[in-house]
Tab-separated table of C-alpha atoms and ligand atoms in Angstrom:
chain	number	residue	atom	x	y	z
N	1	MET	CA	123.519	121.439	116.941
N	2	ALA	CA	126.490	119.249	116.210
N	3	ASP	CA	127.751	118.775	112.680
N	4	LEU	CA	127.626	115.015	112.492
N	5	THR	CA	130.245	114.780	109.786
N	6	THR	CA	132.888	116.320	111.944
N	7	SER	CA	131.798	114.844	115.261
N	8	THR	CA	134.400	113.086	117.407
N	9	GLU	CA	132.833	109.705	116.816
N	10	ALA	CA	132.798	110.183	113.050
N	11	GLY	CA	136.386	111.419	113.158
N	12	ALA	CA	137.470	108.292	115.013
N	13	VAL	CA	135.712	106.120	112.469
N	14	LEU	CA	137.321	107.975	109.603
N	15	ARG	CA	140.813	107.680	111.183
N	16	ASP	CA	140.325	103.922	111.616
N	17	GLN	CA	139.428	103.536	107.988
N	18	ALA	CA	142.480	105.411	106.761
N	19	ALA	CA	144.577	102.374	107.581
N	20	VAL	CA	142.365	100.101	105.523
N	21	VAL	CA	141.688	101.431	102.049
N	22	GLY	CA	143.118	104.080	99.751
N	23	PRO	CA	144.336	107.526	100.707
N	24	PRO	CA	144.008	108.963	104.233
N	25	ALA	CA	140.429	109.494	105.348
N	26	ALA	CA	140.775	113.274	105.385
N	27	GLN	CA	141.504	113.244	101.661
N	28	ARG	CA	138.801	110.807	100.762
N	29	PRO	CA	135.422	111.993	99.511
N	30	THR	CA	132.360	111.203	101.595
N	31	VAL	CA	129.408	109.546	99.892
N	32	VAL	CA	126.243	110.062	101.903
N	33	ILE	CA	123.376	107.675	101.138
N	34	VAL	CA	119.933	108.581	102.440
N	35	GLY	CA	117.728	105.504	102.782
N	36	ALA	CA	118.533	101.927	103.736
N	37	GLY	CA	115.921	100.424	101.428
N	38	PHE	CA	116.546	98.404	98.298
N	39	GLY	CA	118.442	101.137	96.450
N	40	GLY	CA	120.420	102.568	99.366
N	41	LEU	CA	121.591	99.227	100.690
N	42	ARG	CA	122.679	98.040	97.254
N	43	ALA	CA	124.602	101.296	96.696
N	44	ALA	CA	126.380	101.016	100.060
N	45	ARG	CA	127.449	97.456	99.302
N	46	ALA	CA	128.618	98.390	95.810
N	47	LEU	CA	130.876	101.043	97.353
N	48	ARG	CA	132.718	98.444	99.420
N	49	GLY	CA	136.424	98.854	98.834
N	50	ALA	CA	135.991	102.146	96.970
N	51	PRO	CA	138.333	104.972	98.064
N	52	VAL	CA	135.463	106.819	99.734
N	53	ASP	CA	133.817	106.983	103.141
N	54	VAL	CA	130.203	105.868	103.032
N	55	VAL	CA	127.756	107.384	105.503
N	56	MET	CA	124.218	105.980	105.420
N	57	LEU	CA	121.308	107.811	107.034
N	58	ASP	CA	117.884	106.337	107.710
N	59	ARG	CA	115.084	107.168	110.117
N	60	HIS	CA	114.799	103.445	110.877
N	61	ASN	CA	117.641	101.231	112.039
N	62	TYR	CA	116.614	98.415	109.706
N	63	HIS	CA	116.274	97.419	106.086
N	64	LEU	CA	112.726	96.274	105.321
N	65	PHE	CA	111.731	93.755	102.665
N	66	GLN	CA	108.462	95.450	101.715
N	67	PRO	CA	107.198	92.810	99.239
N	68	LEU	CA	106.417	90.505	102.196
N	69	LEU	CA	104.753	93.140	104.386
N	70	TYR	CA	101.331	91.816	103.467
N	71	GLN	CA	102.291	88.519	105.134
N	72	VAL	CA	102.964	90.379	108.385
N	73	ALA	CA	99.572	92.056	107.986
N	74	THR	CA	97.873	88.680	107.511
N	75	ALA	CA	99.571	86.986	110.483
N	76	GLY	CA	101.859	84.797	108.363
N	77	LEU	CA	105.229	86.282	109.358
N	78	GLU	CA	106.705	88.292	112.224
N	79	PRO	CA	108.192	91.691	111.267
N	80	GLU	CA	111.716	90.741	112.316
N	81	GLN	CA	111.640	87.959	109.726
N	82	ILE	CA	111.414	90.466	106.867
N	83	ALA	CA	113.675	93.162	108.296
N	84	LYS	CA	117.247	93.339	109.523
N	85	PRO	CA	119.267	96.041	111.339
N	86	VAL	CA	121.471	97.953	108.905
N	87	ARG	CA	124.406	97.829	111.315
N	88	ALA	CA	124.215	94.034	111.335
N	89	ILE	CA	123.988	93.790	107.546
N	90	LEU	CA	127.015	95.977	106.852
N	91	ARG	CA	129.150	95.597	109.967
N	92	ARG	CA	132.021	94.029	108.046
N	93	GLN	CA	132.252	96.879	105.552
N	94	ARG	CA	135.159	98.983	106.809
N	95	ASN	CA	134.399	102.177	104.877
N	96	PHE	CA	130.777	102.198	106.083
N	97	GLU	CA	129.056	104.066	108.861
N	98	PHE	CA	125.363	104.218	109.781
N	99	ARG	CA	123.423	106.962	111.550
N	100	MET	CA	119.795	106.708	112.500
N	101	VAL	CA	118.457	110.173	111.725
N	102	GLU	CA	115.508	111.708	109.928
N	103	VAL	CA	116.582	113.880	106.998
N	104	THR	CA	114.534	117.064	106.855
N	105	GLY	CA	116.117	119.150	104.103
N	106	LEU	CA	118.975	119.813	101.717
N	107	ASP	CA	121.284	122.725	100.968
N	108	PRO	CA	122.797	121.776	97.592
N	109	ALA	CA	124.980	124.902	97.417
N	110	ALA	CA	126.666	124.102	100.748
N	111	ARG	CA	126.543	120.336	100.040
N	112	ARG	CA	124.827	119.640	103.324
N	113	LEU	CA	121.769	117.724	104.420
N	114	THR	CA	119.657	118.960	107.277
N	115	THR	CA	118.667	116.352	109.848
N	116	ALA	CA	116.854	116.416	113.157
N	117	GLU	CA	120.276	115.876	114.800
N	118	GLY	CA	122.243	118.510	112.882
N	119	PRO	CA	123.749	118.975	109.396
N	120	VAL	CA	125.568	116.262	107.464
N	121	ALA	CA	128.077	117.252	104.778
N	122	TYR	CA	128.706	115.241	101.625
N	123	ASP	CA	130.874	115.215	98.538
N	124	HIS	CA	128.539	112.868	96.681
N	125	LEU	CA	124.922	112.271	97.674
N	126	ILE	CA	122.663	109.350	96.807
N	127	LEU	CA	119.026	109.978	97.683
N	128	ALA	CA	117.249	106.627	97.948
N	129	VAL	CA	114.369	107.760	100.142
N	130	GLY	CA	111.647	105.625	98.570
N	131	GLY	CA	107.919	106.161	98.480
N	132	GLU	CA	104.796	106.347	100.583
N	133	THR	CA	101.111	105.574	100.147
N	134	ASN	CA	99.229	107.863	97.773
N	135	TYR	CA	95.691	108.521	98.968
N	136	PHE	CA	95.008	110.921	96.076
N	137	GLY	CA	93.713	113.590	98.454
N	138	LEU	CA	91.050	111.355	100.054
N	139	GLU	CA	91.707	112.569	103.591
N	140	ASN	CA	89.362	110.154	105.355
N	141	ILE	CA	91.063	107.046	104.020
N	142	PRO	CA	94.265	107.322	106.119
N	143	ARG	CA	92.136	108.462	109.072
N	144	HIS	CA	89.816	105.436	109.098
N	145	GLY	CA	91.487	102.931	106.796
N	146	PHE	CA	94.925	101.345	106.592
N	147	GLY	CA	97.892	101.866	104.295
N	148	LEU	CA	100.535	99.167	103.913
N	149	LYS	CA	103.988	100.661	103.686
N	150	ASP	CA	105.887	99.921	106.882
N	151	VAL	CA	106.038	97.595	109.863
N	152	PRO	CA	103.728	99.540	112.240
N	153	GLU	CA	101.034	99.695	109.549
N	154	ALA	CA	101.262	95.956	108.898
N	155	ILE	CA	100.964	95.238	112.632
N	156	ARG	CA	97.993	97.591	112.884
N	157	ILE	CA	96.223	95.707	110.096
N	158	ARG	CA	96.954	92.357	111.756
N	159	ASN	CA	95.647	93.542	115.126
N	160	HIS	CA	92.597	95.133	113.570
N	161	VAL	CA	91.617	92.152	111.413
N	162	LEU	CA	91.940	89.691	114.294
N	163	ARG	CA	90.037	92.046	116.575
N	164	GLN	CA	87.101	92.173	114.143
N	165	PHE	CA	86.659	88.435	114.629
N	166	GLU	CA	86.668	88.776	118.406
N	167	ARG	CA	84.093	91.543	118.127
N	168	ALA	CA	81.974	89.603	115.654
N	169	MET	CA	81.771	86.720	118.143
N	170	LEU	CA	80.239	89.151	120.667
N	171	GLU	CA	77.931	90.961	118.244
N	172	PRO	CA	74.306	89.765	118.350
N	173	ASN	CA	73.112	92.033	115.538
N	174	ALA	CA	73.496	90.224	112.181
N	175	GLU	CA	73.943	93.391	110.103
N	176	ARG	CA	76.629	94.811	112.374
N	177	ARG	CA	78.344	91.405	112.504
N	178	ARG	CA	78.495	91.282	108.699
N	179	ALA	CA	80.059	94.782	108.615
N	180	LEU	CA	82.678	93.629	111.133
N	181	LEU	CA	83.476	90.689	108.881
N	182	THR	CA	83.602	92.626	105.596
N	183	PHE	CA	87.174	93.374	104.523
N	184	VAL	CA	87.680	95.773	101.640
N	185	VAL	CA	91.020	95.903	99.830
N	186	VAL	CA	91.370	98.777	97.363
N	187	GLY	CA	93.680	98.547	94.352
N	188	GLY	CA	94.200	95.717	91.892
N	189	GLY	CA	97.988	95.955	91.637
N	190	PRO	CA	100.301	93.264	93.045
N	191	THR	CA	99.943	94.474	96.660
N	192	GLY	CA	96.124	94.515	96.542
N	193	VAL	CA	95.931	91.135	94.807
N	194	GLU	CA	98.374	89.506	97.238
N	195	MET	CA	96.738	91.110	100.262
N	196	ALA	CA	93.207	90.047	99.264
N	197	GLY	CA	94.283	86.469	98.511
N	198	ALA	CA	96.210	86.113	101.777
N	199	LEU	CA	93.399	87.653	103.825
N	200	SER	CA	90.813	85.307	102.377
N	201	GLU	CA	93.026	82.292	103.089
N	202	LEU	CA	93.757	83.481	106.629
N	203	ILE	CA	90.025	83.545	107.268
N	204	ARG	CA	88.922	80.413	105.420
N	205	LEU	CA	91.809	78.104	106.238
N	206	VAL	CA	92.976	79.295	109.667
N	207	LEU	CA	90.558	81.537	111.561
N	208	VAL	CA	87.670	79.252	110.745
N	209	LYS	CA	89.310	76.762	113.134
N	210	ASP	CA	89.764	79.379	115.885
N	211	TYR	CA	86.155	80.495	115.586
N	212	PRO	CA	84.115	77.324	115.141
N	213	ARG	CA	80.877	79.276	115.642
N	214	LEU	CA	81.793	81.624	112.818
N	215	ASN	CA	79.362	81.537	109.908
N	216	LEU	CA	81.520	81.879	106.797
N	217	LYS	CA	78.517	83.279	104.948
N	218	ASP	CA	78.947	86.430	107.072
N	219	VAL	CA	82.523	86.949	105.819
N	220	ARG	CA	83.327	88.965	102.692
N	221	VAL	CA	86.688	89.919	101.229
N	222	LEU	CA	86.296	92.443	98.420
N	223	LEU	CA	88.972	93.668	96.039
N	224	LEU	CA	87.924	96.978	94.496
N	225	GLU	CA	89.635	98.148	91.323
N	226	ALA	CA	88.745	101.408	89.600
N	227	THR	CA	89.764	100.251	86.108
N	228	ASP	CA	88.678	97.116	84.272
N	229	ARG	CA	91.822	95.093	85.023
N	230	LEU	CA	94.033	93.611	87.746
N	231	LEU	CA	97.847	93.587	87.533
N	232	ALA	CA	97.806	96.133	84.698
N	233	PRO	CA	101.302	95.514	83.227
N	234	MET	CA	100.665	91.776	82.746
N	235	PRO	CA	99.219	90.279	79.522
N	236	PRO	CA	95.403	89.759	79.398
N	237	ARG	CA	95.633	85.968	79.867
N	238	LEU	CA	97.473	86.370	83.190
N	239	ARG	CA	95.193	89.150	84.352
N	240	GLN	CA	92.224	86.910	83.666
N	241	ALA	CA	93.886	84.011	85.505
N	242	ALA	CA	94.539	86.244	88.539
N	243	ALA	CA	90.882	87.356	88.676
N	244	GLU	CA	89.636	83.763	88.348
N	245	THR	CA	91.991	82.478	91.029
N	246	LEU	CA	90.873	85.198	93.425
N	247	GLY	CA	87.276	84.222	92.707
N	248	ARG	CA	88.041	80.586	93.540
N	249	LYS	CA	89.558	81.803	96.807
N	250	HIS	CA	86.288	83.584	97.654
N	251	VAL	CA	87.537	87.107	96.974
N	252	GLU	CA	84.849	89.273	95.337
N	253	VAL	CA	86.668	91.217	92.630
N	254	ARG	CA	84.815	94.368	91.565
N	255	PHE	CA	85.983	96.298	88.499
N	256	GLY	CA	85.051	99.931	87.837
N	257	ALA	CA	84.688	100.428	91.596
N	258	THR	CA	86.169	103.790	92.607
N	259	VAL	CA	86.263	104.618	96.307
N	260	ALA	CA	85.088	108.163	97.013
N	261	ASP	CA	85.085	108.190	100.827
N	262	TYR	CA	85.234	106.060	103.971
N	263	ASP	CA	84.105	106.863	107.495
N	264	GLY	CA	85.302	103.714	109.249
N	265	ALA	CA	81.918	102.008	108.881
N	266	ARG	CA	80.801	102.606	105.289
N	267	VAL	CA	82.773	102.614	102.048
N	268	LEU	CA	81.248	105.087	99.613
N	269	LEU	CA	81.818	104.325	95.940
N	270	LYS	CA	81.483	106.767	93.052
N	271	GLY	CA	77.899	106.292	91.871
N	272	ASP	CA	76.719	106.368	95.513
N	273	GLU	CA	76.881	102.651	96.263
N	274	VAL	CA	77.683	102.049	99.940
N	275	ILE	CA	79.441	98.967	101.311
N	276	PRO	CA	79.193	98.577	105.097
N	277	ALA	CA	82.692	97.506	106.211
N	278	ARG	CA	84.762	98.070	109.336
N	279	THR	CA	88.013	97.403	107.452
N	280	LEU	CA	89.446	99.178	104.414
N	281	ILE	CA	93.008	98.484	103.279
N	282	TRP	CA	94.326	100.959	100.724
N	283	ALA	CA	96.725	99.482	98.173
N	284	ALA	CA	95.745	101.795	95.344
N	285	GLY	CA	98.693	104.096	94.902
N	286	ALA	CA	102.222	105.145	95.702
N	287	LYS	CA	104.183	108.379	95.464
N	288	ALA	CA	107.627	109.559	96.478
N	289	VAL	CA	108.087	110.353	100.186
N	290	SER	CA	106.988	113.869	101.139
N	291	LEU	CA	110.630	114.776	101.853
N	292	THR	CA	111.201	115.217	98.099
N	293	ALA	CA	109.028	118.356	98.233
N	294	ARG	CA	111.326	119.848	100.896
N	295	LEU	CA	114.659	119.352	99.150
N	296	GLY	CA	114.539	122.479	96.999
N	297	LEU	CA	114.818	120.245	93.914
N	298	PRO	CA	112.213	120.168	91.140
N	299	THR	CA	109.622	117.395	91.436
N	300	SER	CA	107.488	115.711	88.824
N	301	ARG	CA	104.614	113.204	88.772
N	302	GLN	CA	103.991	111.454	92.122
N	303	GLY	CA	106.432	113.886	93.762
N	304	ARG	CA	109.373	112.071	92.185
N	305	VAL	CA	112.573	114.013	91.429
N	306	PRO	CA	113.426	114.142	87.695
N	307	VAL	CA	116.920	112.874	87.002
N	308	GLU	CA	119.134	112.797	83.939
N	309	PRO	CA	119.772	109.402	82.331
N	310	THR	CA	122.971	109.331	84.419
N	311	LEU	CA	120.678	109.500	87.504
N	312	ARG	CA	122.147	112.864	88.446
N	313	VAL	CA	119.969	115.820	89.322
N	314	PRO	CA	120.253	118.513	86.594
N	315	GLU	CA	122.755	121.215	87.631
N	316	HIS	CA	123.920	119.125	90.621
N	317	PRO	CA	126.227	116.415	89.247
N	318	GLU	CA	127.144	115.356	92.794
N	319	ILE	CA	123.511	114.451	93.646
N	320	TYR	CA	121.972	111.168	92.489
N	321	VAL	CA	118.348	110.173	93.068
N	322	ILE	CA	117.453	106.495	92.704
N	323	GLY	CA	114.527	104.127	93.205
N	324	ASP	CA	110.952	105.160	93.974
N	325	ALA	CA	111.983	108.785	94.600
N	326	ALA	CA	113.488	109.223	91.105
N	327	TYR	CA	111.571	110.151	87.976
N	328	LEU	CA	113.018	108.795	84.756
N	329	GLU	CA	111.264	107.614	81.627
N	330	ALA	CA	112.108	104.599	79.498
N	331	ASP	CA	110.332	104.171	76.126
N	332	GLY	CA	108.139	107.157	76.964
N	333	GLU	CA	106.851	105.660	80.242
N	334	PRO	CA	107.974	106.468	83.788
N	335	LEU	CA	109.982	103.630	85.295
N	336	PRO	CA	107.822	101.721	87.794
N	337	MET	CA	108.213	102.081	91.557
N	338	MET	CA	109.585	98.563	91.930
N	339	ALA	CA	112.525	96.990	93.713
N	340	PRO	CA	114.465	95.964	90.545
N	341	VAL	CA	114.482	99.587	89.340
N	342	ALA	CA	115.929	100.747	92.678
N	343	LEU	CA	118.563	97.989	92.693
N	344	GLN	CA	119.689	98.595	89.123
N	345	MET	CA	119.734	102.366	89.611
N	346	ALA	CA	121.971	101.892	92.651
N	347	ASP	CA	124.480	100.039	90.491
N	348	THR	CA	124.517	102.824	87.886
N	349	ALA	CA	124.802	105.594	90.513
N	350	VAL	CA	127.776	103.848	92.120
N	351	THR	CA	129.392	103.226	88.722
N	352	ASN	CA	129.084	106.939	88.007
N	353	ILE	CA	130.505	107.957	91.381
N	354	ARG	CA	133.457	105.623	90.858
N	355	ARG	CA	133.947	107.012	87.333
N	356	SER	CA	133.836	110.588	88.594
N	357	LEU	CA	136.703	109.748	91.000
N	358	THR	CA	138.886	108.905	88.010
N	359	GLY	CA	137.605	111.718	85.797
N	360	ALA	CA	135.736	109.343	83.451
N	361	PRO	CA	132.409	110.498	81.977
N	362	PRO	CA	129.193	109.062	83.519
N	363	VAL	CA	127.187	106.279	81.897
N	364	ALA	CA	123.446	106.297	81.238
N	365	PHE	CA	121.015	104.077	83.146
N	366	ARG	CA	119.365	101.304	81.160
N	367	TYR	CA	116.608	99.285	82.804
N	368	ARG	CA	116.513	95.533	82.252
N	369	ASP	CA	113.030	94.333	83.226
N	370	PRO	CA	113.395	91.015	85.092
N	371	GLY	CA	109.645	90.388	84.822
N	372	SER	CA	106.865	90.459	87.365
N	373	LEU	CA	105.271	88.047	89.796
N	374	ALA	CA	102.244	88.086	92.048
N	375	THR	CA	101.049	85.331	94.337
N	376	ILE	CA	97.411	84.680	95.112
N	377	GLY	CA	97.656	82.457	98.152
N	378	ARG	CA	98.805	78.855	98.351
N	379	ASN	CA	99.709	77.081	95.108
N	380	ALA	CA	98.666	80.049	93.017
N	381	ALA	CA	100.569	82.861	91.349
N	382	VAL	CA	100.999	84.574	88.012
N	383	ALA	CA	104.421	85.160	86.502
N	384	TYR	CA	105.537	87.095	83.435
N	385	ILE	CA	109.243	86.673	82.828
N	386	ARG	CA	111.085	87.530	79.621
N	387	GLY	CA	107.869	87.535	77.603
N	388	ILE	CA	106.749	84.160	78.945
N	389	GLY	CA	103.652	84.016	81.096
N	390	PHE	CA	102.713	81.146	83.376
N	391	THR	CA	100.314	80.558	86.234
N	392	GLY	CA	99.389	78.161	89.036
N	393	PHE	CA	101.784	75.962	90.967
N	394	PRO	CA	104.927	76.546	88.791
N	395	ALA	CA	104.506	80.328	89.110
N	396	TRP	CA	103.983	79.954	92.857
N	397	VAL	CA	107.227	77.978	93.233
N	398	VAL	CA	109.115	80.636	91.251
N	399	TRP	CA	107.575	83.300	93.503
N	400	LEU	CA	108.699	81.424	96.642
N	401	VAL	CA	112.257	80.921	95.383
N	402	VAL	CA	112.667	84.525	94.206
N	403	HIS	CA	111.467	85.922	97.535
N	404	ILE	CA	113.597	83.616	99.664
N	405	ILE	CA	116.688	84.479	97.610
N	406	GLN	CA	116.048	88.212	97.927
N	407	LEU	CA	115.457	88.247	101.683
N	408	ILE	CA	118.426	89.658	103.571
N	409	GLY	CA	120.213	87.335	105.976
N	410	PHE	CA	120.390	83.553	106.351
N	411	ARG	CA	118.384	83.592	109.590
N	412	ASN	CA	115.481	85.412	107.933
N	413	LYS	CA	115.539	83.052	104.953
N	414	LEU	CA	115.467	80.046	107.270
N	415	PHE	CA	112.687	81.299	109.526
N	416	VAL	CA	110.514	82.440	106.642
N	417	LEU	CA	110.971	79.092	104.924
N	418	LEU	CA	110.088	77.235	108.142
N	419	ASN	CA	107.026	79.417	108.638
N	420	TRP	CA	105.825	78.860	105.112
N	421	ALA	CA	106.346	75.100	105.356
N	422	TRP	CA	104.457	74.990	108.666
N	423	ASP	CA	101.569	77.035	107.224
N	424	TYR	CA	101.515	74.918	104.099
N	425	PHE	CA	101.285	71.556	105.809
N	426	PHE	CA	99.320	72.475	108.944
N	427	PHE	CA	97.130	75.350	107.705
N	428	GLU	CA	98.372	77.559	110.537
N	429	ARG	CA	99.534	81.172	110.767
N	430	ALA	CA	102.083	81.741	113.481
N	431	ALA	CA	101.504	85.397	114.329
N	432	ARG	CA	97.864	85.489	115.408
N	433	LEU	CA	98.338	87.677	118.475
N	434	ILE	CA	96.402	90.871	119.045
N	435	THR	CA	99.163	92.977	120.555
N	436	THR	CA	97.552	96.401	121.024
N	437	MET	CA	94.246	97.896	122.069
N	438	ASP	CA	92.367	100.092	119.559
V	501	FAD	C1	103.485	96.460	100.481
V	501	FAD	C2	104.486	96.606	99.356
V	501	FAD	C3	104.712	95.538	98.502
V	501	FAD	C4	105.634	95.649	97.463
V	501	FAD	N1	105.842	94.574	96.654
V	501	FAD	C5	106.773	94.647	95.672
V	501	FAD	C6	107.066	93.509	94.864
V	501	FAD	O1	106.465	92.441	95.028
V	501	FAD	N2	108.028	93.639	93.896
V	501	FAD	C7	108.704	94.813	93.711
V	501	FAD	O2	109.581	94.882	92.855
V	501	FAD	N3	108.432	95.902	94.446
V	501	FAD	C8	107.494	95.857	95.429
V	501	FAD	N4	107.231	96.957	96.198
V	501	FAD	C9	107.928	98.223	95.886
V	501	FAD	C10	109.318	98.210	96.433
V	501	FAD	O3	109.297	97.877	97.804
V	501	FAD	C11	109.916	99.586	96.221
V	501	FAD	O4	109.908	99.874	94.837
V	501	FAD	C12	111.339	99.651	96.740
V	501	FAD	O5	111.340	99.457	98.123
V	501	FAD	C13	111.972	101.001	96.392
V	501	FAD	O6	113.269	101.025	96.903
V	501	FAD	P1	113.915	102.406	97.354
V	501	FAD	O7	115.324	102.099	97.722
V	501	FAD	O8	113.639	103.458	96.356
V	501	FAD	O9	113.085	102.819	98.657
V	501	FAD	P2	112.711	101.975	100.035
V	501	FAD	O10	113.078	100.573	99.841
V	501	FAD	O11	111.325	102.360	100.285
V	501	FAD	O12	113.696	102.637	101.060
V	501	FAD	C14	113.598	103.985	101.427
V	501	FAD	C15	114.306	104.183	102.748
V	501	FAD	O13	114.439	105.581	102.972
V	501	FAD	C16	114.187	105.862	104.329
V	501	FAD	N5	113.724	107.247	104.431
V	501	FAD	C17	112.675	107.815	103.823
V	501	FAD	N6	112.579	109.104	104.156
V	501	FAD	C18	113.601	109.363	105.012
V	501	FAD	C19	114.012	110.517	105.710
V	501	FAD	N7	113.369	111.669	105.605
V	501	FAD	N8	115.092	110.421	106.515
V	501	FAD	C20	115.755	109.257	106.663
V	501	FAD	N9	115.406	108.122	106.012
V	501	FAD	C21	114.335	108.192	105.193
V	501	FAD	C22	113.108	104.849	104.714
V	501	FAD	O14	113.056	104.638	106.104
V	501	FAD	C23	113.542	103.619	103.933
V	501	FAD	O15	114.373	102.788	104.701
V	501	FAD	C24	106.320	96.868	97.254
V	501	FAD	C25	106.086	97.943	98.116
V	501	FAD	C26	105.185	97.818	99.158
V	501	FAD	C27	104.945	98.980	100.079
């Protein structure tokens, strides 16, 4: 297999860059970033103009804005509105190169990554490989239910939900029809809350017009939460407000409801209660991607790689792990698997790489919590920012503004804004196509 770092194409790129910044390419260190998510992309941008060559690897050719995936799953947005090709995002960065490859392993001693297309050498490595859905060993859930982590999964949910309505229209048996129209969302974190709210609104504000013979009494959206609270990190008043708002939007919130199994037709809860439902969406847990177990580095809770406060891996000062894949505690608690952590870690990792180039000692990462937000459908959200909690329309507007600002690319911002405005005024969802068979 070819060594990608020394391939002809890479050599040509490196020679081109020599004329642009710093010392000749051959003398410049190579920073390899694995992952074009929140952390990886931020790190690549922060290395603009640095006297290094940046090589980014990702198994996808795009950066995905995961916080809006649930809107793809509920027919509100098209996937290309929340994603953008990495090459397009960073094409003006002269010391940057992208390769679409799947990383499969790491040889820290040789300073090489293993990929499906051959080895990639690095001088400094930033692992920003993110997370995946944690099913906590419940093997039947991914088999019969749906996770929500990437574009194909969101599209599968959209197709499946819409198809249940088509099937329900053809189903003469009342019991089977109710099971087709029962949608179970598991997990009372932000993703579960947002998903349940959006699903209920899709049905009650939009699909009800497409299916005039639909009896809304047959439709149930349930949000199952194993503990006694939604949105755990928020103060009690906001948690209460979120539960009440969901109730007003016809979502049945069930606390102390732990899913034990699912066979595609029946959700089994601990305590032996059974809920007949043809749809189960799992938003109950996250862990680091399985790749972290194959890197030969120690792993900790949720498969995350423990890092020093400098974000370096112990005994490998040239390897940084950031974002969802990194395990670091602040005030005795693991840092959450959230976008702001990944973004801020990227800044610190790049600062430390730049400092290492000049021989300066590394700095420690310090997390500044920007607060948290969750929307519960139109005009409703809860926000907790700098110790101040607010709900309802003001929180919803803050949620809209924050998400539009964070989306990558003017075109995406514009189209998402247009979509939202259209939905808001006309009670429509643009992406109501069933695009695949079962
Ligand atoms: C549905 C959903 C909703 C969310 N909502 C919010 C929210 O509202 N607010 C918030 O702060 N956070 C939210 N999050 C969490 C947030 O998206 C993550 O914390 C953030 O994406 C972590 O950034 P990261 O850079 O660590 O990883 P990611 O952004 O996940 O990027 C990882 C990248 O690594 C690539 N990769 C992985 N393995 C390999 C491999 N073997 N080879 C090559 N490439 C690989 C992936 O393709 C991906 O591009 C949400 C997550 C999900 C799934």
